[in-house]
Short mmCIF file of C-alpha atoms in Angstrom, two decimals:
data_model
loop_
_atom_site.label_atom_id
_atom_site.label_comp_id
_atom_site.label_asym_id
_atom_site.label_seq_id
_atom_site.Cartn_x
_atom_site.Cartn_y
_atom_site.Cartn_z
CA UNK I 163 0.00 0.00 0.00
CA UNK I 164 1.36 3.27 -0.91
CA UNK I 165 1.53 6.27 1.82
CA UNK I 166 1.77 9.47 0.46
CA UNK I 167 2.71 11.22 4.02
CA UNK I 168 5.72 12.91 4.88
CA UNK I 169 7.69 10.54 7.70
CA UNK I 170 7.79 12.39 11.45
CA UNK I 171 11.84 13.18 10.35
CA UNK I 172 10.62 14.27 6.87
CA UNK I 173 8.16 17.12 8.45
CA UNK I 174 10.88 18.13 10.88
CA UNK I 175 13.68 18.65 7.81
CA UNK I 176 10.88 20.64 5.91
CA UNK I 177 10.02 22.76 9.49
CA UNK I 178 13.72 23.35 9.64
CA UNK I 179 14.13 24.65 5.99
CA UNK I 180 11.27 26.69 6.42
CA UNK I 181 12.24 28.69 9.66
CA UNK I 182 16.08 28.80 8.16
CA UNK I 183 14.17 30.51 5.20
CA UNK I 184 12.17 32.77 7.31
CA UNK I 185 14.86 33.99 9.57
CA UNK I 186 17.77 34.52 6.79
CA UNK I 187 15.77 34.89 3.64
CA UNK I 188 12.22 36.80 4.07
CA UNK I 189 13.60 40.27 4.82
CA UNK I 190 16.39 40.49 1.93
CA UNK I 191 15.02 38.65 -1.08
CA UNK I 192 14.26 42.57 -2.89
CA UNK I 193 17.93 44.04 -1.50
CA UNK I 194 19.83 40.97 -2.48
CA UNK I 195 17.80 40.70 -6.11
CA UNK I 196 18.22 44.16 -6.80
CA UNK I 197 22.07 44.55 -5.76
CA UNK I 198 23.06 40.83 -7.38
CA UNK I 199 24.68 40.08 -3.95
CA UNK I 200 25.85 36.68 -3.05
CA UNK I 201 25.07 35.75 0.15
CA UNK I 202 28.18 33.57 1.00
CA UNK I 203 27.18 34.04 4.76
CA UNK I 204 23.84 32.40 4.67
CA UNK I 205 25.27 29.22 2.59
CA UNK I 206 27.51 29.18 5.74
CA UNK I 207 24.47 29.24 8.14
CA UNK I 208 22.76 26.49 6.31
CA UNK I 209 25.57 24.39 6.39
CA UNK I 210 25.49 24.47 9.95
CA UNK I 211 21.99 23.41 9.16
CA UNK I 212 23.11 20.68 7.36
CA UNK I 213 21.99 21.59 4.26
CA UNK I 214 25.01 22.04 3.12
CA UNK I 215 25.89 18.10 2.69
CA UNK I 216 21.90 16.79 2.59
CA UNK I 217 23.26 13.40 0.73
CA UNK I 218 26.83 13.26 2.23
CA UNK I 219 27.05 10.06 4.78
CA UNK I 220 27.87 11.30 8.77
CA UNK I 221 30.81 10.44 8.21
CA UNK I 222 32.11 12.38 6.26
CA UNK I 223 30.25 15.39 7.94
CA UNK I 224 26.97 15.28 6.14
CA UNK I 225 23.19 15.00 7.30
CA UNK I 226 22.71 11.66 5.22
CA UNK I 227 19.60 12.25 4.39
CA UNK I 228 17.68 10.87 1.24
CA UNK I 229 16.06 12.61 -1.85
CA UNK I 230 12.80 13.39 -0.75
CA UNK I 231 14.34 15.25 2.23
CA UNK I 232 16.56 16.92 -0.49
CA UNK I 233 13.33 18.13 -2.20
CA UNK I 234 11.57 19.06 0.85
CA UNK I 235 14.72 21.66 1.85
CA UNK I 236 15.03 22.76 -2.11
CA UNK I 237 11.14 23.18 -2.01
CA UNK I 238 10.98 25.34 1.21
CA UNK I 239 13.87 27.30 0.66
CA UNK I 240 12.70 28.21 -2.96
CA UNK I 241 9.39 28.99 -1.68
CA UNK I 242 10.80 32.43 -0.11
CA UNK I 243 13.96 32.91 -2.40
CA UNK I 244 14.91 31.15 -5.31
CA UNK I 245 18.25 32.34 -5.79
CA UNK I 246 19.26 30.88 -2.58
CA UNK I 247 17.49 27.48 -3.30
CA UNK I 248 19.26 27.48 -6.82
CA UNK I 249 22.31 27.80 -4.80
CA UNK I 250 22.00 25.14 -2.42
CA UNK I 251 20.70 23.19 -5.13
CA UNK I 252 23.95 23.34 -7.31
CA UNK I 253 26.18 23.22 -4.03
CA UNK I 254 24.61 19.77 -3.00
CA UNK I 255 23.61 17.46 -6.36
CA UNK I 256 26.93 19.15 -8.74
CA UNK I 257 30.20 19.66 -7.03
CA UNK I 258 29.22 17.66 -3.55
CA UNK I 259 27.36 14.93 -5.19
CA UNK I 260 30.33 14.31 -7.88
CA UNK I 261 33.20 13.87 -5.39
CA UNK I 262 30.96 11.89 -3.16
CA UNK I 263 30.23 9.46 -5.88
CA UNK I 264 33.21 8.99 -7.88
CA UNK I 265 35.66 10.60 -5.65
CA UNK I 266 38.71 8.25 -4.06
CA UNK I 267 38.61 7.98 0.04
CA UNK I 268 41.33 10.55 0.37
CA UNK I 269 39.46 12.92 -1.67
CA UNK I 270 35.95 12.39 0.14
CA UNK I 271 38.09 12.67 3.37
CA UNK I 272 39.65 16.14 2.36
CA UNK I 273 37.12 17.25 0.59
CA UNK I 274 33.43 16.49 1.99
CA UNK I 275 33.79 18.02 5.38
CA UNK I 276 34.20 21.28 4.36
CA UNK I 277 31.77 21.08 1.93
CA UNK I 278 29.30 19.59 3.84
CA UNK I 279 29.64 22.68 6.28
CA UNK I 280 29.64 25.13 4.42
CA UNK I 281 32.82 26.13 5.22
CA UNK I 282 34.08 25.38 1.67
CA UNK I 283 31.58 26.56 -1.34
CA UNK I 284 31.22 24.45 -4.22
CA UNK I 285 31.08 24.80 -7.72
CA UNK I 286 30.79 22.32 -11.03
CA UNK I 287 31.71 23.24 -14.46
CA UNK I 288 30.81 21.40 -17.65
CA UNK I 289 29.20 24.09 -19.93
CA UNK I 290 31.14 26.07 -21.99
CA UNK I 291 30.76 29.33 -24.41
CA UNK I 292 29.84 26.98 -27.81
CA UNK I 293 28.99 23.97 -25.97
CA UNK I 294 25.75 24.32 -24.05
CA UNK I 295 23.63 20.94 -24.67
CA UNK I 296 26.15 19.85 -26.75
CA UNK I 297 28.79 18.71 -24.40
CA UNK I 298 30.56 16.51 -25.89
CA UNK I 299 32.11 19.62 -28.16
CA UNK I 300 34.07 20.85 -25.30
CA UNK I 301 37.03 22.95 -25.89
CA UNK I 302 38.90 22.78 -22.43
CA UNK I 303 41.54 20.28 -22.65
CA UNK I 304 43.43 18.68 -19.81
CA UNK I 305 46.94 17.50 -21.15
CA UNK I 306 49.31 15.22 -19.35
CA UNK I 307 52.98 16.29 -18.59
CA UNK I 308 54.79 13.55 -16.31
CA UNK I 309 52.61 13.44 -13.36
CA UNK I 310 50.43 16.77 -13.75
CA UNK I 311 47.73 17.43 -16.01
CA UNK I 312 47.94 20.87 -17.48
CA UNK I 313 44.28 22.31 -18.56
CA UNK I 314 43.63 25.56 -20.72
CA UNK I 315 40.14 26.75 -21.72
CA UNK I 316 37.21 28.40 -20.14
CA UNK I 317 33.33 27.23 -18.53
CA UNK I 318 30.82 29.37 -18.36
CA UNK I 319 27.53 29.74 -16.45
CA UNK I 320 29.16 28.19 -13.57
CA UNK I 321 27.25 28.82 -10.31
CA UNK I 322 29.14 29.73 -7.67
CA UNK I 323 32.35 30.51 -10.31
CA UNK I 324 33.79 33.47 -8.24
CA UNK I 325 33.40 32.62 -5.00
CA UNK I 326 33.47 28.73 -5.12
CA UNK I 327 36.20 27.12 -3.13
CA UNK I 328 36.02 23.76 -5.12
CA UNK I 329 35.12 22.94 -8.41
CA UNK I 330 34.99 19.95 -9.91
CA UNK I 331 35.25 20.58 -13.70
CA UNK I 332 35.37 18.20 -16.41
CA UNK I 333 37.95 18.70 -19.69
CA UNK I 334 38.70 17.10 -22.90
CA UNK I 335 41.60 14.05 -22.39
CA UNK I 336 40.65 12.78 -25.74
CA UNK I 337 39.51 13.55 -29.17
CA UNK I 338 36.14 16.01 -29.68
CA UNK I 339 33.53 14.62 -29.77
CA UNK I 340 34.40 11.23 -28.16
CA UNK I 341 31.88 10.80 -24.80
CA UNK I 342 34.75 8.74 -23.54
CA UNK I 343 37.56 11.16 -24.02
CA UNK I 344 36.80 13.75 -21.50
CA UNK I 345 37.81 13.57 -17.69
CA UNK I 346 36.61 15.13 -14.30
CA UNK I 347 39.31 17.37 -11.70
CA UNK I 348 38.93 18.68 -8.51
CA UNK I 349 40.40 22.12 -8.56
CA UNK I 350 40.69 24.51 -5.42
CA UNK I 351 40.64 28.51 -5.43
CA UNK I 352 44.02 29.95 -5.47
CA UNK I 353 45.56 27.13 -8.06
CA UNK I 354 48.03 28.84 -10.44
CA UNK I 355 46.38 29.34 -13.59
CA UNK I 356 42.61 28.85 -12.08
CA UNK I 357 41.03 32.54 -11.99
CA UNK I 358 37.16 33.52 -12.77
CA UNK I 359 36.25 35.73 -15.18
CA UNK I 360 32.73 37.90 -16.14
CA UNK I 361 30.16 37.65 -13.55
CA UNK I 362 26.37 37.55 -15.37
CA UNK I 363 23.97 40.18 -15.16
CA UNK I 364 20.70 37.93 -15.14
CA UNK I 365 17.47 38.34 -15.57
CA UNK I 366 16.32 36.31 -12.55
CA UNK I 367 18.08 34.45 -9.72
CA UNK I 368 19.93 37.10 -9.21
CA UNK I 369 21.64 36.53 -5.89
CA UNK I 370 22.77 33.17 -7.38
CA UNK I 371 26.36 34.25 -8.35
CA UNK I 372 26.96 32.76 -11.76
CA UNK I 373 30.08 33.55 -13.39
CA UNK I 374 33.07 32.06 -15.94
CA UNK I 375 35.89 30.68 -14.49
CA UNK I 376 39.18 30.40 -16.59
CA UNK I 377 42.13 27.83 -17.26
CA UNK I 378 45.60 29.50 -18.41
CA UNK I 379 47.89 26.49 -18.26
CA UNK I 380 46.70 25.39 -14.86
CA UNK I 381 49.31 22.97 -13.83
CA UNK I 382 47.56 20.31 -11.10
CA UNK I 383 48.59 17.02 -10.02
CA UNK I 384 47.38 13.58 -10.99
CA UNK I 385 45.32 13.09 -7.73
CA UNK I 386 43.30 15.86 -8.06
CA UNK I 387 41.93 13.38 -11.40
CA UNK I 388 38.47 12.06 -9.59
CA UNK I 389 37.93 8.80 -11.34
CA UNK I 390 39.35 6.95 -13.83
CA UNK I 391 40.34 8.40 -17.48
CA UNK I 392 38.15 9.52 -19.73
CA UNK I 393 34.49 8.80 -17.62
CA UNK I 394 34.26 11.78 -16.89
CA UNK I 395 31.27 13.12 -19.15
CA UNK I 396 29.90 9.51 -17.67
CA UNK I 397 29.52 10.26 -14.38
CA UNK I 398 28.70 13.50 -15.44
CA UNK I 399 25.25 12.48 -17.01
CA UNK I 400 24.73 10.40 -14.20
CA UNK I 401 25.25 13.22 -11.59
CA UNK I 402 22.85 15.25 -13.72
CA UNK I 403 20.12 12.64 -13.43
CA UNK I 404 19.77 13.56 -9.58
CA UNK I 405 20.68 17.37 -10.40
CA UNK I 406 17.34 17.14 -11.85
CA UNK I 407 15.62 16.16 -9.12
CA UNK I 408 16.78 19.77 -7.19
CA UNK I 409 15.81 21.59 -10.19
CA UNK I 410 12.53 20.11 -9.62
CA UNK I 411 12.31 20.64 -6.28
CA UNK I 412 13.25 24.20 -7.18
CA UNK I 413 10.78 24.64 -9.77
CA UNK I 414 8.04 23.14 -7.10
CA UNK I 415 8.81 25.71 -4.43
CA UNK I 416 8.58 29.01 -7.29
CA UNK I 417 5.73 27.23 -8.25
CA UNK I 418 4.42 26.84 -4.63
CA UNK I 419 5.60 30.24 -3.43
CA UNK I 420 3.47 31.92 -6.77
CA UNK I 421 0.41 30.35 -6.39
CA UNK I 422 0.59 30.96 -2.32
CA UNK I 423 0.57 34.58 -3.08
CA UNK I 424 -1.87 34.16 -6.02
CA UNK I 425 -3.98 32.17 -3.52
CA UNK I 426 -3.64 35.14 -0.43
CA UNK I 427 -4.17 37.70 -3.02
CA UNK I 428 -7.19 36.82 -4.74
CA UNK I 429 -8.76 36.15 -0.76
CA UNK I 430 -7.90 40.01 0.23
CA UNK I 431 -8.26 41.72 -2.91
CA UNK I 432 -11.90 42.70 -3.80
CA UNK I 433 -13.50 43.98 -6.98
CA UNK I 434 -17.55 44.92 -7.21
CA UNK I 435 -17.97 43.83 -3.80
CA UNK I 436 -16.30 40.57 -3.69
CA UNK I 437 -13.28 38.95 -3.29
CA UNK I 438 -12.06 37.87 -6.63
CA UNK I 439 -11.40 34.42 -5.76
CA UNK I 440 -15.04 34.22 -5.78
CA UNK I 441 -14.97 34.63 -9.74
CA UNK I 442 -15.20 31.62 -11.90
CA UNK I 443 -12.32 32.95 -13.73
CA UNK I 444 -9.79 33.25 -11.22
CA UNK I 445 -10.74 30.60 -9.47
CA UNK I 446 -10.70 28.26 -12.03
CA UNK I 447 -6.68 29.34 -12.43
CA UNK I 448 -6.33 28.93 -8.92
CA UNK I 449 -7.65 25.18 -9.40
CA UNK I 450 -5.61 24.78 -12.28
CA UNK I 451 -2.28 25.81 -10.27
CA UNK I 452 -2.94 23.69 -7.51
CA UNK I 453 -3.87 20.45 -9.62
CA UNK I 454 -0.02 20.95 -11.77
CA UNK I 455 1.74 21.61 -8.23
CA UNK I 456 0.04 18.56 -7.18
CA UNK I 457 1.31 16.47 -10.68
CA UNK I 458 4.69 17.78 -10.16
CA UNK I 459 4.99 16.93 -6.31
CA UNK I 460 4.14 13.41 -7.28
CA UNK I 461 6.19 12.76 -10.53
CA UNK I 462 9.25 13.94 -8.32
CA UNK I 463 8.99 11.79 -5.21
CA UNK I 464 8.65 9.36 -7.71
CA UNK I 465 11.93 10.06 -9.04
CA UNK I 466 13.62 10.20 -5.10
CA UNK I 467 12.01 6.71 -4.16
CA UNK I 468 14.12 5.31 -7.55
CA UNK I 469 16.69 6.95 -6.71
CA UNK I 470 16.71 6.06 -3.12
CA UNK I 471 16.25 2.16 -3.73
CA UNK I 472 19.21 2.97 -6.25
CA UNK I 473 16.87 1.76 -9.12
CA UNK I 474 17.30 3.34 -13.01
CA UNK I 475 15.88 6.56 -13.19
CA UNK I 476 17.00 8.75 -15.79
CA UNK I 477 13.36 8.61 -17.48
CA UNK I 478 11.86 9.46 -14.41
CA UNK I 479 13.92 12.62 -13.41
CA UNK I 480 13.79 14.00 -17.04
CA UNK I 481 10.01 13.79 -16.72
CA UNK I 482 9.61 15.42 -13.29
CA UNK I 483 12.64 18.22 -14.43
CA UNK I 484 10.66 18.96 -17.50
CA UNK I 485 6.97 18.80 -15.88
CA UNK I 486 7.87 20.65 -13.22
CA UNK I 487 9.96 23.57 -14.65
CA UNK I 488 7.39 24.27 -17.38
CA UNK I 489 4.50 24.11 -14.45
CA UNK I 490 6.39 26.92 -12.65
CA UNK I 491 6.46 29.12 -15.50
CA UNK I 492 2.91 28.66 -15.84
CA UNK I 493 1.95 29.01 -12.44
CA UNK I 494 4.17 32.32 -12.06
CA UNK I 495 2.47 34.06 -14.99
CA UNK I 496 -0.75 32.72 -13.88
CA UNK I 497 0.23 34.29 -10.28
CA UNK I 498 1.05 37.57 -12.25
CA UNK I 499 -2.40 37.55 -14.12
CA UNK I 500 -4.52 37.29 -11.03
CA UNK I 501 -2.62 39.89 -9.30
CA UNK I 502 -3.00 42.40 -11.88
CA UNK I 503 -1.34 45.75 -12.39
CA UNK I 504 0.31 44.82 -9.02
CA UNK I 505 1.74 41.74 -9.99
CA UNK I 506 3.91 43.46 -12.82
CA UNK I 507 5.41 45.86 -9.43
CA UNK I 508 8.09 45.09 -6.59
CA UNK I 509 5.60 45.26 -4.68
CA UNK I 510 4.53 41.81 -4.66
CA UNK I 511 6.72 38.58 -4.54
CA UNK I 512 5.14 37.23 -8.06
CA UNK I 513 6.92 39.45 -10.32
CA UNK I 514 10.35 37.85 -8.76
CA UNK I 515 8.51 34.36 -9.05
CA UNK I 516 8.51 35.28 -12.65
CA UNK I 517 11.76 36.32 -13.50
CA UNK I 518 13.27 33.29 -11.64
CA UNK I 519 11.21 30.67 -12.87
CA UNK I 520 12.53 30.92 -16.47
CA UNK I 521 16.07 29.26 -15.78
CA UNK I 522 14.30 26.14 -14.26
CA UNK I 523 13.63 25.35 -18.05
CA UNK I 524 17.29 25.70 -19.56
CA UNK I 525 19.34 24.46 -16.23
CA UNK I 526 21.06 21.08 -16.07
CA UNK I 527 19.89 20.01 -19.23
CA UNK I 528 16.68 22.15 -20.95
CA UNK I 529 13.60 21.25 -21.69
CA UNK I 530 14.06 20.26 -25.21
CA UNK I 531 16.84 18.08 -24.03
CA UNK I 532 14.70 16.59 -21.34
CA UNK I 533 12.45 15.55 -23.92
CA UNK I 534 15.53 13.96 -26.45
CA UNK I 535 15.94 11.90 -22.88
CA UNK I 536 12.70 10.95 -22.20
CA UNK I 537 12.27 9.81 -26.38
CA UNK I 538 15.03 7.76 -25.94
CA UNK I 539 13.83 5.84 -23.38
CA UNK I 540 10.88 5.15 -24.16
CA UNK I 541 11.53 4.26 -27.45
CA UNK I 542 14.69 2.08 -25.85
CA UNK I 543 11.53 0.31 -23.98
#
């Protein structure tokens, strides 16, 4: 028989994210959105949380939690401030997740403590300037010399790409093109040859620092390597399977957080003597909203319990990533529309909703990709 309730220590990690969001978030979400600050002190706070190192194992530091604890942090978080769910998101299922699962014991050992406190900020770099989806076109090479590899190129769209500590970054080791000719590094801030470059000016998620970060002939040592030769765009598709899983969780908590306000809005605000709620036409978009939120809540815990018994689940995360994301772009302009005038001001959290929601389409893989995964497997089937 299935049971569809949150577990006594589920409801308490969800309490928790919720009063961390209410305490550090509620009051800054316009100042930090309007000044594109980074909030490096508040990742540090919710790693004392724990929710820095949700998935990491005790010990190593982590909470050891399991994914639909991971979604119910991303979800609450996101709720009150995107950016900073985006940012926990990346921290936990890119750069943590990677070392964690491919990483040797030394590097787990020197690596996942800090990370999982938030003393150390993490970052993950695969995309490039001319290789979005198409990854496998990657331009950053990583060339052996004795018992160094020496890497030159660029990544771009990197979250955390200034101010991250680690990154683990994957480069070319073979010939263009080849899926099994590109390998993944752990590099630290401060390496010779490892700077960042131009920070983005974004439409949304704006106090989610995403920035380039450059190679000129950075000279590391053979175990900083994490894994073996030329897997490295391997593992990275499998880490991106469970990245989206946070990038639903992140779309579910915009999409939560817009149709919350929609839903408080349309109680308060009145028009010819009523509230407007009471209209067929808003509240049939109000019933709308909460029947999608509902689908996507669902499809994703679906993906966590796979990915918790360790089954396949690659079809399962594309379709919650994809259902999701689009849902919360829906819901925000849906949240907008019943908020009027207003909802196009500062005024009101909806507008913000908006803006952010739009990168839960193109993130870790877009939709249209999503949908060249899902094909495949079902066709595969």
């Amino acid at each position: 028989m299935m049971n569809f309730d949150r577990t006594e220590e589920q409801q308490m990690v969800a309490d928790a994210a919720r009063n961390f969001a209410e305490q550090f978030l509620t009051n800054k979400v316009r100042e930090w959105d309007e000044t594109q600050y980074f909030p490096v002190e508040v990742l540090r706070e919710a790693g004392n949380m724990g929710f820095m190192g949700i998935l990491v194992p005790e010990a190593y530091g982590g909470s050891e939690l399991g994914y639909h604890e991971y979604i119910a942090i991303i979800e609450e978080i996101s709720k009150v401030d995107p950016s900073i769910g985006l940012s926990i998101a990346a921290h936990n299922s890119l750069c943590t997740n990677h070392i964690l699962s491919f990483g040797s014991e030394d590097q787990k050992k020197r690596y996942l403590p800090k990370l999982a406190s938030g003393e150390h900020i993490g970052a993950w770099g695969l995309t490039e300037h001319n290789t979005g989806s198409d990854a496998g076109g990657m331009n950053t090479t990583a060339v052996k010399d004795g018992d160094h590899w020496v890497l030159n190129g660029s990544k771009n769209f990197i979250t955390h790409g200034k101010s991250g500590d680690v990154a683990v970054v994957i480069a070319r080791t073979g010939e263009k093109g080849d899926y099994h000719g590109m390998t993944a590094f752990i590099l630290e801030k401060g390496m010779l040859g490892f700077t960042s470059g131009k920070k983005e000016d974004k439409l949304g998620m704006r106090a989610s620092e995403t920035a380039e970060i450059i190679f000129d002939n950075c000279r590391i040592s053979d175990d900083q390597r994490l894994g073996e030769l030329g897997e490295g765009f391997i593992q990275s598709m499998k880490i991106l399977d469970g990245g989206r899983i946070s990038i639903g969780a992140l779309s579910l908590g915009i999409a939560k957080g817009a149709y919350e306000a929609a839903l408080k809005y349309s109680k308060e605000r009145e028009q010819f003597g009523k509230p407007i709620s009471s209209f067929q036409g808003i509240s049939f978009k109000l019933a709308d909203m909460a029947t999608e939120i509902e689908a996507a809540e669902l499809l994703l815990h679906k993906a966590a319990y796979l990915k918790n018994e360790g089954r396949k689940m690659t079809l399962h995360s594309a379709m919650s990533k994809m259902y999701a994301s689009e849902l919360c772009v829906r819901v925000a302009n849906e949240a907008i529309q019943i908020h009027g005038g207003y909802g196009y001001t500062k005024d009101y959290p909806v507008e913000k909703f908006y803006r952010d929601a739009k990168l839960c389409t193109i993130g870790e893989g877009t939709t249209e990709i999503q949908k060249v995964v899902i094909a495949k497997n079902i066709l595969k089937d």
